mmCIF file of C-alpha atoms in Angstrom:
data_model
loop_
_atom_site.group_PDB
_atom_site.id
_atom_site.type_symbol
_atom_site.label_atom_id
_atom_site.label_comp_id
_atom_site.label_asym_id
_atom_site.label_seq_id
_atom_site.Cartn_x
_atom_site.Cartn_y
_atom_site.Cartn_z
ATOM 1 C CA UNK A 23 8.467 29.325 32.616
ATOM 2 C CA UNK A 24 8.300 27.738 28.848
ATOM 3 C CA UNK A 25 8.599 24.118 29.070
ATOM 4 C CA UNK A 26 10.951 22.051 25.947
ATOM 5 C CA UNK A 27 9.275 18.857 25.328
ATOM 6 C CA UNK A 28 10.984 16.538 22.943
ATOM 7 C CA UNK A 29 9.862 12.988 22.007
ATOM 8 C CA UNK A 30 11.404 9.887 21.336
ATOM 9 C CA UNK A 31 11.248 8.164 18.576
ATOM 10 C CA UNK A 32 12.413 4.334 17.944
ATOM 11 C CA UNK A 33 13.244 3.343 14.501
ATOM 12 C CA UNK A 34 13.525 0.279 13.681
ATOM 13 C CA UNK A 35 16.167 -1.281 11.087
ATOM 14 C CA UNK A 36 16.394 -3.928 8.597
ATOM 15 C CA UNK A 37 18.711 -7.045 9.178
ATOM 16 C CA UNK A 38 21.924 -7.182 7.750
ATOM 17 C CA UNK A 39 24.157 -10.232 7.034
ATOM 18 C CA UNK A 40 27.202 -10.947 8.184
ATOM 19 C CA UNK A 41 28.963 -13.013 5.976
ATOM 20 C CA UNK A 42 32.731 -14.819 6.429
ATOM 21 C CA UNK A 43 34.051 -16.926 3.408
ATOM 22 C CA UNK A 44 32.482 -19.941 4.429
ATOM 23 C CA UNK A 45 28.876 -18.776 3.976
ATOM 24 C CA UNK A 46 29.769 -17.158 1.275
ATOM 25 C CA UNK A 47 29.539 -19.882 -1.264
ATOM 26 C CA UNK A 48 26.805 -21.508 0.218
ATOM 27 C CA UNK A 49 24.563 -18.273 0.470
ATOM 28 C CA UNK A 50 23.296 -16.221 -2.560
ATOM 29 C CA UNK A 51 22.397 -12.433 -1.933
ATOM 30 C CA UNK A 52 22.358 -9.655 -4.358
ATOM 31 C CA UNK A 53 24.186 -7.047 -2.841
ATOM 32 C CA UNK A 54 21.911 -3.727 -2.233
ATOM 33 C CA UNK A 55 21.391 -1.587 -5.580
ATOM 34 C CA UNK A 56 21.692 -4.324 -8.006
ATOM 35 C CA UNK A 57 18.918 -5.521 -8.777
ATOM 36 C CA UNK A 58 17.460 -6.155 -12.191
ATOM 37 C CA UNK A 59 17.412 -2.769 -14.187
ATOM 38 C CA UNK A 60 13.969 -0.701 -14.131
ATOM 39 C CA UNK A 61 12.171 -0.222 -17.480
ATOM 40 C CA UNK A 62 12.604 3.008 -19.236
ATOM 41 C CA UNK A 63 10.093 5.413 -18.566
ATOM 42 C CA UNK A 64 10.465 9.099 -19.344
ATOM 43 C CA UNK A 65 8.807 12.360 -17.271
ATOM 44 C CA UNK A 66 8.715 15.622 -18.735
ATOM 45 C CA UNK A 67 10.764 18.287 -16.595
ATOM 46 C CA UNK A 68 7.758 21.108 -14.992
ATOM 47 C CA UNK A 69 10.469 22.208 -12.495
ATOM 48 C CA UNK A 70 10.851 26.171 -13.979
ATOM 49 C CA UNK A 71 14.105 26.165 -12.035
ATOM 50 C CA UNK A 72 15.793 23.549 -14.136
ATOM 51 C CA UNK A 73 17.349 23.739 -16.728
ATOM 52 C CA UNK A 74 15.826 20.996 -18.642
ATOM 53 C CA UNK A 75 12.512 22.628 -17.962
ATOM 54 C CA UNK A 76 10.106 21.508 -20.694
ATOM 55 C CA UNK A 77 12.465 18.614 -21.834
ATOM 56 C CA UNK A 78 11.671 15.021 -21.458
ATOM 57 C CA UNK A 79 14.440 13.574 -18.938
ATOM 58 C CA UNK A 80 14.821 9.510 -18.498
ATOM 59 C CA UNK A 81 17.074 7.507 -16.048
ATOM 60 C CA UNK A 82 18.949 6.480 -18.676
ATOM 61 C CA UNK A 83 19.887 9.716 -19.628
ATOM 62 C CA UNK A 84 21.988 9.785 -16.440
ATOM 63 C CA UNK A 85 24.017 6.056 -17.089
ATOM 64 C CA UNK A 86 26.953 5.626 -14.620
ATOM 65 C CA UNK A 87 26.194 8.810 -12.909
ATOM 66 C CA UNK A 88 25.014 9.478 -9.318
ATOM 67 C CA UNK A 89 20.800 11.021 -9.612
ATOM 68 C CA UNK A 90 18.205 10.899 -7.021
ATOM 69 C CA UNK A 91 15.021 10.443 -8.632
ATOM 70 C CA UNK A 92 11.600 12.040 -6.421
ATOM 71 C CA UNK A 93 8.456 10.925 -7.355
ATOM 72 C CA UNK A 94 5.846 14.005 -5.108
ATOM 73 C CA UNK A 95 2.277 13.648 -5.238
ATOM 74 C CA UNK A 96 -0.672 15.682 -3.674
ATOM 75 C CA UNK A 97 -4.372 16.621 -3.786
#
């Protein structure tokens, strides 16, 4: 008889603030994703699948538009 063994995992999470409208002029937090902008850097696509494979591509090609940005690395 195969035995299913599964582990548990605990992650844990960052705080959060709860804020009414009495902290909230005493308090000053920059709300999550605005921050102060990154500098301009630009990569050159080597994804063959793309189809701005060979171009150079920059963040701020992609102003007020949703992109995901992964940065892979291995020896």
């Amino acid at each position: 008889m195969r035995r299913n063994s599964r582990s548990l995992r605990i992650e844990q999470l960052e705080a959060r603030w709860a804020m009414d409208a009495a902290m909230a002029g005493s308090v000053h937090l920059v709300p999550e994703g605005e921050g102060s902008p990154m500098a301009d850097f630009q990569l050159r696509d080597i994804n063959p699948a793309s189809s701005r494979f060979g171009e150079t591509v920059s963040p701020r090609d992609y102003l007020s538009q949703v992109s995901a940005w992964y940065f892979g690395h291995s020896t």
